[in-house]
Amino acid sequence: MAASRTASARLSPTPADRPVYVIGAGPGGLAAAYALRARGIRAVVLEKADHVGASWRGHYDRLRLHTTRRLSALPGLAMPRRFGRWVARDDVVRYLEKYAEHHELEIVTGVEVHRVERTEDGTGWLLHASGGRELTGSAVVVATGFNHTPRIPDWPGRAGYGGEFRHAGEYRNAQPYAGRDVLVVGVGNTGAEIAVDLVEGGAARVRLAVRTAPHILRRSTLGWAAQYTGVLVRRLPVRLVDRLARPVTRISVPDLTAQGLPRPDTGLYSRVKQGSIPVQDMGLIDAVRTGAVEIVAAVEAFEDDKVVLADGSRVSPDAVIAATGYVRALEGLVGHLGVLDERGRPVTHGGRTPEQAPGLYFTGFTNPISGMFREMALDATRIARAVGKRLR
């Protein structure tokens, strides 16, 4: 891994030598830094943790990329074949460490950026960082991550709930839940995988609270990865992809209506455009079909140490795991610049920069059907090209 630089030695560029600051040393930030460096542009990565890939280190143990190794590599370095087709969490971390080392990226760890604003002369960007640092850059790439801050709905009574409750971001493996009754809330990819992990890890009972039935896809069919299809159809009209996907999913995924998971009434790609990625089947279909994972109604409230469900029933699990997603948490960093939409997401990404904030770029805040790692790799090249053009 690239060694950290001291603030005094590396974080005081002169006005004539303003680097591009990349905020975040995850895959998106590292890829952008490499692409900039490959064009002869100095890029300094600022990371609040003590190492690269901090969010990946904190994911649950069984996690693997849902995208193939070949289509998940970042620019300039392939993923080793020994990682297999579906790369495990620990191997993703190893790859990110090797990536930073291989490309000799300039990374400063232990520095958190709190606010980004234009310089007084309007020619660059001023970053306010931990330790009272004020850093001036020619451009800024925000790559703080899609899964930044755990989101927990404001359920009535939750604050007074006396049972065990944690967000999925704190879940590592099923060992603490062996022989216990667990309620998992949320049926995205994380919730689905945690539910299956709990079953395989010996939980006595696993229930999965679902508000909206998801689209479920086989990760691979006869060797053809679902990601390949995502790449092929991404630019097609949404309605056309919805129509094409309907018969495919009906053939490949059994009807689980009797088990509480009816087929969605919204098209697959329409749902993606709304921000909901299909669930990649990692054992959920069989677990639901056999009853190992019980589907229950969505959580509405907590009352008298019980969980109140949308159908009026009450359950008393030993533990509740909320797989309710994350928020980008960009408001304090760039919210004052008018570059976020009503849901707190950047209005641009990749090589495009907001009209009111020229030189400010975002990567890693979209989750396309074709794969996030692939998207960040493409973003990196586009960002470097755009920055190079601006600097010229």
CSV table of C-alpha atoms in Angstrom, one decimal:
chain,number,residue,atom,x,y,z
A,1,MET,CA,0.0,0.0,0.0
A,2,ALA,CA,1.2,3.5,-0.7
A,3,ALA,CA,2.7,5.1,2.4
A,4,SER,CA,0.9,8.0,4.1
A,5,ARG,CA,2.5,11.4,3.7
A,6,THR,CA,2.8,13.9,6.6
A,7,ALA,CA,0.6,16.9,6.3
A,8,SER,CA,3.5,19.3,6.5
A,9,ALA,CA,5.4,17.6,3.8
A,10,ARG,CA,2.7,16.9,1.3
A,11,LEU,CA,-0.4,19.0,2.0
A,12,SER,CA,0.8,22.5,1.3
A,13,PRO,CA,0.9,22.9,-2.5
A,14,THR,CA,1.9,26.4,-3.7
A,15,PRO,CA,-0.7,28.4,-5.8
A,16,ALA,CA,1.4,27.6,-8.8
A,17,ASP,CA,1.2,23.9,-8.1
A,18,ARG,CA,-2.3,23.0,-7.1
A,19,PRO,CA,-3.0,19.3,-7.3
A,20,VAL,CA,-6.3,17.6,-8.0
A,21,TYR,CA,-7.6,16.4,-4.6
A,22,VAL,CA,-9.4,13.1,-4.6
A,23,ILE,CA,-11.6,12.6,-1.5
A,24,GLY,CA,-11.8,9.0,-0.5
A,25,ALA,CA,-9.4,6.0,-1.1
A,26,GLY,CA,-12.0,3.5,-2.1
A,27,PRO,CA,-12.1,1.9,-5.6
A,28,GLY,CA,-13.5,5.1,-7.2
A,29,GLY,CA,-11.0,7.4,-5.7
A,30,LEU,CA,-8.0,5.2,-6.4
A,31,ALA,CA,-9.1,4.7,-10.0
A,32,ALA,CA,-9.5,8.4,-10.5
A,33,ALA,CA,-6.1,9.1,-9.0
A,34,TYR,CA,-4.4,6.7,-11.3
A,35,ALA,CA,-6.2,8.0,-14.4
A,36,LEU,CA,-5.2,11.5,-13.5
A,37,ARG,CA,-1.6,10.5,-12.9
A,38,ALA,CA,-1.5,8.6,-16.2
A,39,ARG,CA,-2.2,12.0,-17.9
A,40,GLY,CA,0.6,13.7,-16.0
A,41,ILE,CA,-1.7,15.4,-13.6
A,42,ARG,CA,-0.7,15.4,-9.9
A,43,ALA,CA,-3.5,13.8,-7.8
A,44,VAL,CA,-3.5,13.6,-4.0
A,45,VAL,CA,-5.9,11.2,-2.4
A,46,LEU,CA,-7.3,12.2,1.0
A,47,GLU,CA,-8.6,9.4,3.2
A,48,LYS,CA,-10.1,9.8,6.7
A,49,ALA,CA,-9.3,6.2,7.7
A,50,ASP,CA,-5.8,4.7,8.2
A,51,HIS,CA,-5.8,2.6,5.0
A,52,VAL,CA,-7.3,2.3,1.6
A,53,GLY,CA,-10.6,0.5,1.0
A,54,ALA,CA,-11.9,1.2,4.5
A,55,SER,CA,-15.6,0.5,3.7
A,56,TRP,CA,-14.8,-2.8,2.1
A,57,ARG,CA,-12.9,-3.9,5.2
A,58,GLY,CA,-16.0,-3.4,7.2
A,59,HIS,CA,-18.4,-5.5,5.1
A,60,TYR,CA,-19.8,-8.8,6.2
A,61,ASP,CA,-17.5,-11.9,5.8
A,62,ARG,CA,-19.3,-13.8,3.1
A,63,LEU,CA,-19.6,-10.8,0.7
A,64,ARG,CA,-18.4,-11.3,-2.9
A,65,LEU,CA,-18.6,-9.1,-5.8
A,66,HIS,CA,-21.8,-9.7,-7.8
A,67,THR,CA,-19.9,-8.7,-10.9
A,68,THR,CA,-17.2,-10.7,-12.7
A,69,ARG,CA,-13.5,-10.4,-11.9
A,70,ARG,CA,-12.7,-9.3,-15.5
A,71,LEU,CA,-15.4,-6.6,-15.6
A,72,SER,CA,-14.6,-5.3,-12.1
A,73,ALA,CA,-10.9,-4.4,-12.5
A,74,LEU,CA,-9.9,-0.8,-12.3
A,75,PRO,CA,-7.8,0.9,-15.0
A,76,GLY,CA,-4.2,-0.1,-15.3
A,77,LEU,CA,-4.3,-3.4,-13.2
A,78,ALA,CA,-6.1,-6.6,-13.8
A,79,MET,CA,-7.5,-8.6,-10.9
A,80,PRO,CA,-5.5,-11.9,-10.4
A,81,ARG,CA,-7.1,-15.0,-11.8
A,82,ARG,CA,-6.6,-16.8,-8.5
A,83,PHE,CA,-9.3,-14.6,-7.0
A,84,GLY,CA,-11.8,-16.6,-9.0
A,85,ARG,CA,-14.8,-15.3,-11.0
A,86,TRP,CA,-16.6,-13.8,-8.1
A,87,VAL,CA,-14.1,-11.9,-5.9
A,88,ALA,CA,-14.4,-12.2,-2.1
A,89,ARG,CA,-14.3,-9.2,0.2
A,90,ASP,CA,-10.8,-9.9,1.5
A,91,ASP,CA,-9.4,-10.2,-2.0
A,92,VAL,CA,-11.1,-6.9,-3.0
A,93,VAL,CA,-9.2,-5.3,-0.1
A,94,ARG,CA,-5.9,-7.0,-1.2
A,95,TYR,CA,-6.5,-5.7,-4.8
A,96,LEU,CA,-7.1,-2.1,-3.7
A,97,GLU,CA,-3.9,-2.2,-1.6
A,98,LYS,CA,-1.9,-3.6,-4.5
A,99,TYR,CA,-3.5,-1.1,-6.8
A,100,ALA,CA,-2.3,1.9,-4.7
A,101,GLU,CA,1.2,0.3,-4.4
A,102,HIS,CA,1.5,-0.7,-8.0
A,103,HIS,CA,0.6,2.8,-9.3
A,104,GLU,CA,2.6,4.6,-6.5
A,105,LEU,CA,-0.4,6.7,-5.8
A,106,GLU,CA,0.0,9.7,-3.5
A,107,ILE,CA,-2.3,8.9,-0.6
A,108,VAL,CA,-2.6,10.8,2.7
A,109,THR,CA,-4.5,8.9,5.4
A,110,GLY,CA,-6.0,10.1,8.6
A,111,VAL,CA,-7.3,13.3,6.9
A,112,GLU,CA,-11.0,14.0,6.8
A,113,VAL,CA,-12.4,16.7,4.5
A,114,HIS,CA,-15.4,18.5,6.1
A,115,ARG,CA,-16.2,21.2,3.5
A,116,VAL,CA,-15.3,22.1,-0.1
A,117,GLU,CA,-15.8,25.6,-1.5
A,118,ARG,CA,-14.5,27.8,-4.3
A,119,THR,CA,-11.4,29.8,-3.7
A,120,GLU,CA,-11.9,33.6,-3.3
A,121,ASP,CA,-10.4,34.2,-6.7
A,122,GLY,CA,-12.7,31.6,-8.3
A,123,THR,CA,-9.8,29.7,-9.9
A,124,GLY,CA,-9.7,26.6,-7.7
A,125,TRP,CA,-11.1,24.8,-4.7
A,126,LEU,CA,-10.5,25.2,-1.0
A,127,LEU,CA,-10.8,22.1,1.2
A,128,HIS,CA,-11.4,22.5,4.9
A,129,ALA,CA,-10.0,19.3,6.6
A,130,SER,CA,-9.3,17.8,10.0
A,131,GLY,CA,-6.6,19.4,12.1
A,132,GLY,CA,-7.5,22.9,10.8
A,133,ARG,CA,-5.9,22.2,7.4
A,134,GLU,CA,-6.9,24.3,4.4
A,135,LEU,CA,-5.9,22.8,1.1
A,136,THR,CA,-6.1,24.5,-2.3
A,137,GLY,CA,-6.6,22.4,-5.4
A,138,SER,CA,-7.2,23.0,-9.1
A,139,ALA,CA,-10.0,20.4,-9.1
A,140,VAL,CA,-11.7,18.1,-6.7
A,141,VAL,CA,-13.0,14.5,-7.2
A,142,VAL,CA,-15.5,13.4,-4.5
A,143,ALA,CA,-15.3,9.6,-4.0
A,144,THR,CA,-16.5,9.2,-0.5
A,145,GLY,CA,-18.6,6.2,-1.3
A,146,PHE,CA,-22.1,4.9,-2.0
A,147,ASN,CA,-22.3,3.2,1.4
A,148,HIS,CA,-21.2,6.1,3.6
A,149,THR,CA,-23.6,6.5,6.5
A,150,PRO,CA,-26.0,3.8,7.7
A,151,ARG,CA,-29.7,4.7,7.2
A,152,ILE,CA,-32.1,3.7,9.9
A,153,PRO,CA,-35.8,4.7,9.4
A,154,ASP,CA,-37.4,6.8,12.1
A,155,TRP,CA,-39.7,4.0,13.3
A,156,PRO,CA,-42.0,5.0,16.1
A,157,GLY,CA,-40.8,3.5,19.4
A,158,ARG,CA,-37.4,2.4,18.1
A,159,ALA,CA,-35.5,4.6,20.5
A,160,GLY,CA,-37.1,2.8,23.4
A,161,TYR,CA,-36.8,-0.7,22.0
A,162,GLY,CA,-35.0,-2.9,24.6
A,163,GLY,CA,-34.1,-5.8,22.3
A,164,GLU,CA,-30.9,-6.3,20.4
A,165,PHE,CA,-30.9,-4.0,17.3
A,166,ARG,CA,-28.1,-3.2,14.8
A,167,HIS,CA,-27.7,-2.0,11.3
A,168,ALA,CA,-26.4,-4.4,8.7
A,169,GLY,CA,-23.2,-2.4,8.5
A,170,GLU,CA,-22.3,-3.9,11.9
A,171,TYR,CA,-23.0,-7.5,10.9
A,172,ARG,CA,-20.0,-9.7,10.2
A,173,ASN,CA,-21.1,-13.3,10.4
A,174,ALA,CA,-23.8,-15.6,11.8
A,175,GLN,CA,-21.8,-16.9,14.8
A,176,PRO,CA,-23.4,-14.6,17.4
A,177,TYR,CA,-26.9,-15.6,16.2
A,178,ALA,CA,-26.6,-19.4,16.2
A,179,GLY,CA,-29.7,-20.9,17.8
A,180,ARG,CA,-31.5,-17.5,18.0
A,181,ASP,CA,-34.6,-16.0,16.4
A,182,VAL,CA,-33.5,-13.1,14.0
A,183,LEU,CA,-35.6,-10.6,12.1
A,184,VAL,CA,-33.8,-9.1,9.0
A,185,VAL,CA,-35.4,-5.9,7.8
A,186,GLY,CA,-35.0,-5.1,4.1
A,187,VAL,CA,-34.7,-7.3,1.0
A,188,GLY,CA,-31.9,-5.6,-1.0
A,189,ASN,CA,-28.8,-7.6,-1.8
A,190,THR,CA,-27.4,-7.1,1.7
A,191,GLY,CA,-30.6,-8.2,3.5
A,192,ALA,CA,-31.0,-11.2,1.3
A,193,GLU,CA,-27.4,-12.4,1.8
A,194,ILE,CA,-27.5,-11.8,5.6
A,195,ALA,CA,-30.7,-13.8,5.8
A,196,VAL,CA,-29.1,-16.7,3.9
A,197,ASP,CA,-25.9,-16.4,6.0
A,198,LEU,CA,-28.0,-16.7,9.2
A,199,VAL,CA,-29.7,-19.8,8.0
A,200,GLU,CA,-26.4,-21.5,7.0
A,201,GLY,CA,-24.9,-20.3,10.3
A,202,GLY,CA,-27.4,-22.1,12.5
A,203,ALA,CA,-29.9,-19.4,13.5
A,204,ALA,CA,-33.0,-21.0,14.9
A,205,ARG,CA,-35.4,-18.9,13.0
A,206,VAL,CA,-34.9,-16.3,10.3
A,207,ARG,CA,-37.6,-13.9,9.1
A,208,LEU,CA,-37.2,-11.3,6.4
A,209,ALA,CA,-39.4,-8.2,6.5
A,210,VAL,CA,-40.3,-7.0,3.0
A,211,ARG,CA,-42.1,-3.8,2.1
A,212,THR,CA,-41.7,-4.0,-1.7
A,213,ALA,CA,-41.1,-7.3,-3.5
A,214,PRO,CA,-37.7,-7.1,-5.3
A,215,HIS,CA,-36.7,-8.3,-8.7
A,216,ILE,CA,-34.5,-11.4,-8.3
A,217,LEU,CA,-31.9,-12.5,-10.8
A,218,ARG,CA,-29.7,-15.5,-11.1
A,219,ARG,CA,-26.1,-14.3,-10.8
A,220,SER,CA,-25.2,-16.6,-13.6
A,221,THR,CA,-27.1,-18.8,-16.0
A,222,LEU,CA,-25.3,-21.5,-17.9
A,223,GLY,CA,-22.1,-19.5,-17.4
A,224,TRP,CA,-23.6,-16.3,-18.7
A,225,ALA,CA,-23.3,-13.6,-15.9
A,226,ALA,CA,-26.2,-11.3,-15.3
A,227,GLN,CA,-23.7,-8.5,-15.5
A,228,TYR,CA,-23.1,-9.2,-19.2
A,229,THR,CA,-26.8,-8.7,-19.9
A,230,GLY,CA,-26.7,-5.5,-17.9
A,231,VAL,CA,-23.8,-4.1,-20.0
A,232,LEU,CA,-25.6,-5.0,-23.2
A,233,VAL,CA,-29.0,-3.4,-22.4
A,234,ARG,CA,-27.9,-0.4,-20.3
A,235,ARG,CA,-28.3,2.1,-23.2
A,236,LEU,CA,-31.6,0.6,-24.5
A,237,PRO,CA,-35.0,2.2,-23.8
A,238,VAL,CA,-36.3,1.4,-20.3
A,239,ARG,CA,-39.6,0.1,-21.5
A,240,LEU,CA,-37.9,-2.2,-24.0
A,241,VAL,CA,-35.6,-3.7,-21.3
A,242,ASP,CA,-38.6,-4.1,-19.0
A,243,ARG,CA,-40.4,-6.1,-21.7
A,244,LEU,CA,-37.3,-8.2,-22.5
A,245,ALA,CA,-36.6,-9.0,-18.9
A,246,ARG,CA,-40.1,-10.2,-18.0
A,247,PRO,CA,-40.1,-13.6,-19.8
A,248,VAL,CA,-36.5,-14.2,-18.8
A,249,THR,CA,-37.1,-13.8,-15.1
A,250,ARG,CA,-40.3,-15.9,-15.3
A,251,ILE,CA,-38.3,-18.8,-16.8
A,252,SER,CA,-35.3,-18.5,-14.5
A,253,VAL,CA,-36.9,-17.5,-11.2
A,254,PRO,CA,-39.8,-19.5,-9.7
A,255,ASP,CA,-42.9,-17.9,-8.5
A,256,LEU,CA,-42.6,-17.3,-4.8
A,257,THR,CA,-46.0,-15.6,-4.3
A,258,ALA,CA,-47.2,-18.4,-1.9
A,259,GLN,CA,-44.1,-17.8,0.2
A,260,GLY,CA,-44.8,-14.0,0.4
A,261,LEU,CA,-42.6,-12.8,-2.5
A,262,PRO,CA,-44.9,-12.0,-5.4
A,263,ARG,CA,-43.5,-11.0,-8.8
A,264,PRO,CA,-43.0,-7.2,-8.9
A,265,ASP,CA,-45.6,-5.2,-10.8
A,266,THR,CA,-42.9,-2.7,-11.9
A,267,GLY,CA,-40.5,-3.4,-14.7
A,268,LEU,CA,-37.0,-4.5,-13.8
A,269,TYR,CA,-35.2,-1.6,-15.5
A,270,SER,CA,-37.8,0.9,-14.4
A,271,ARG,CA,-37.1,-0.1,-10.9
A,272,VAL,CA,-33.3,0.2,-11.5
A,273,LYS,CA,-33.9,3.8,-12.7
A,274,GLN,CA,-35.7,4.5,-9.5
A,275,GLY,CA,-32.6,3.4,-7.6
A,276,SER,CA,-33.5,-0.2,-6.8
A,277,ILE,CA,-31.0,-2.8,-8.1
A,278,PRO,CA,-32.2,-6.4,-8.6
A,279,VAL,CA,-31.3,-8.9,-5.9
A,280,GLN,CA,-28.7,-11.4,-7.1
A,281,ASP,CA,-29.7,-14.8,-5.9
A,282,MET,CA,-27.1,-16.1,-3.5
A,283,GLY,CA,-29.3,-18.8,-2.0
A,284,LEU,CA,-32.4,-16.7,-1.2
A,285,ILE,CA,-34.7,-18.5,-3.7
A,286,ASP,CA,-34.1,-21.9,-2.2
A,287,ALA,CA,-34.2,-20.6,1.4
A,288,VAL,CA,-37.6,-18.9,0.8
A,289,ARG,CA,-39.0,-21.8,-1.2
A,290,THR,CA,-38.1,-24.3,1.6
A,291,GLY,CA,-39.3,-22.0,4.4
A,292,ALA,CA,-35.8,-21.6,5.9
A,293,VAL,CA,-36.3,-17.9,5.4
A,294,GLU,CA,-39.8,-16.7,6.3
A,295,ILE,CA,-41.1,-13.6,4.5
A,296,VAL,CA,-43.1,-11.2,6.7
A,297,ALA,CA,-44.6,-7.8,6.3
A,298,ALA,CA,-42.6,-4.6,6.6
A,299,VAL,CA,-41.7,-3.1,9.9
A,300,GLU,CA,-44.0,-0.3,11.0
A,301,ALA,CA,-43.0,0.4,14.6
A,302,PHE,CA,-41.6,-0.9,17.9
A,303,GLU,CA,-43.9,-1.3,20.9
A,304,ASP,CA,-43.4,-2.9,24.3
A,305,ASP,CA,-40.2,-4.6,23.1
A,306,LYS,CA,-42.1,-6.1,20.2
A,307,VAL,CA,-41.8,-5.3,16.5
A,308,VAL,CA,-45.0,-4.2,14.9
A,309,LEU,CA,-45.5,-5.3,11.3
A,310,ALA,CA,-47.5,-3.6,8.5
A,311,ASP,CA,-50.2,-6.3,8.6
A,312,GLY,CA,-50.8,-5.6,12.3
A,313,SER,CA,-49.0,-8.6,13.7
A,314,ARG,CA,-46.3,-8.4,16.4
A,315,VAL,CA,-43.1,-10.4,16.6
A,316,SER,CA,-40.5,-10.8,19.4
A,317,PRO,CA,-37.2,-11.8,17.8
A,318,ASP,CA,-34.1,-12.2,19.8
A,319,ALA,CA,-32.3,-9.7,17.4
A,320,VAL,CA,-33.2,-7.3,14.7
A,321,ILE,CA,-30.8,-6.5,11.8
A,322,ALA,CA,-31.8,-3.5,9.8
A,323,ALA,CA,-30.5,-3.9,6.2
A,324,THR,CA,-32.1,-0.5,5.4
A,325,GLY,CA,-29.3,0.9,3.3
A,326,TYR,CA,-27.1,4.0,3.5
A,327,VAL,CA,-27.2,7.7,2.8
A,328,ARG,CA,-24.5,9.5,0.8
A,329,ALA,CA,-24.1,12.2,3.6
A,330,LEU,CA,-22.7,14.8,1.2
A,331,GLU,CA,-24.7,17.7,2.5
A,332,GLY,CA,-22.1,19.0,4.8
A,333,LEU,CA,-19.3,18.6,2.3
A,334,VAL,CA,-20.9,20.1,-0.9
A,335,GLY,CA,-24.6,20.7,-0.1
A,336,HIS,CA,-24.1,24.5,0.0
A,337,LEU,CA,-22.9,24.4,-3.7
A,338,GLY,CA,-26.3,23.4,-5.1
A,339,VAL,CA,-24.8,20.2,-6.7
A,340,LEU,CA,-27.1,17.7,-5.0
A,341,ASP,CA,-30.7,16.6,-5.9
A,342,GLU,CA,-33.6,16.3,-3.6
A,343,ARG,CA,-32.4,12.9,-2.4
A,344,GLY,CA,-28.9,14.1,-1.6
A,345,ARG,CA,-27.3,12.6,-4.7
A,346,PRO,CA,-24.8,14.4,-7.0
A,347,VAL,CA,-26.5,15.9,-10.1
A,348,THR,CA,-23.6,14.8,-12.2
A,349,HIS,CA,-21.0,12.0,-12.2
A,350,GLY,CA,-17.9,11.0,-14.2
A,351,GLY,CA,-16.5,13.6,-16.6
A,352,ARG,CA,-19.4,16.0,-16.3
A,353,THR,CA,-19.1,18.8,-13.8
A,354,PRO,CA,-22.0,20.9,-12.4
A,355,GLU,CA,-22.4,24.2,-14.3
A,356,GLN,CA,-22.3,26.2,-11.0
A,357,ALA,CA,-19.3,24.3,-9.7
A,358,PRO,CA,-16.7,23.8,-12.6
A,359,GLY,CA,-13.9,21.5,-11.6
A,360,LEU,CA,-15.9,19.5,-9.1
A,361,TYR,CA,-16.4,15.8,-10.0
A,362,PHE,CA,-18.2,12.8,-8.5
A,363,THR,CA,-17.6,9.1,-8.8
A,364,GLY,CA,-19.1,6.1,-7.1
A,365,PHE,CA,-22.5,7.5,-6.4
A,366,THR,CA,-24.4,5.5,-9.0
A,367,ASN,CA,-25.2,1.8,-9.0
A,368,PRO,CA,-25.9,0.9,-12.6
A,369,ILE,CA,-27.2,-2.5,-13.8
A,370,SER,CA,-23.8,-3.0,-15.5
A,371,GLY,CA,-21.8,-3.0,-12.3
A,372,MET,CA,-20.5,-0.3,-9.9
A,373,PHE,CA,-16.8,-1.2,-10.3
A,374,ARG,CA,-17.0,-1.1,-14.0
A,375,GLU,CA,-18.8,2.3,-13.8
A,376,MET,CA,-16.1,3.7,-11.5
A,377,ALA,CA,-13.4,2.5,-14.0
A,378,LEU,CA,-15.2,4.4,-16.8
A,379,ASP,CA,-15.7,7.4,-14.6
A,380,ALA,CA,-12.0,7.6,-13.8
A,381,THR,CA,-11.0,7.8,-17.5
A,382,ARG,CA,-13.7,10.4,-18.2
A,383,ILE,CA,-12.7,12.5,-15.2
A,384,ALA,CA,-9.1,12.5,-16.1
A,385,ARG,CA,-9.9,13.5,-19.7
A,386,ALA,CA,-12.1,16.3,-18.5
A,387,VAL,CA,-9.6,17.6,-16.0
A,388,GLY,CA,-6.8,17.5,-18.5
A,389,LYS,CA,-8.9,19.5,-20.9
A,390,ARG,CA,-9.8,22.1,-18.3
A,391,LEU,CA,-6.2,22.5,-17.2
A,392,ARG,CA,-5.0,23.0,-20.7
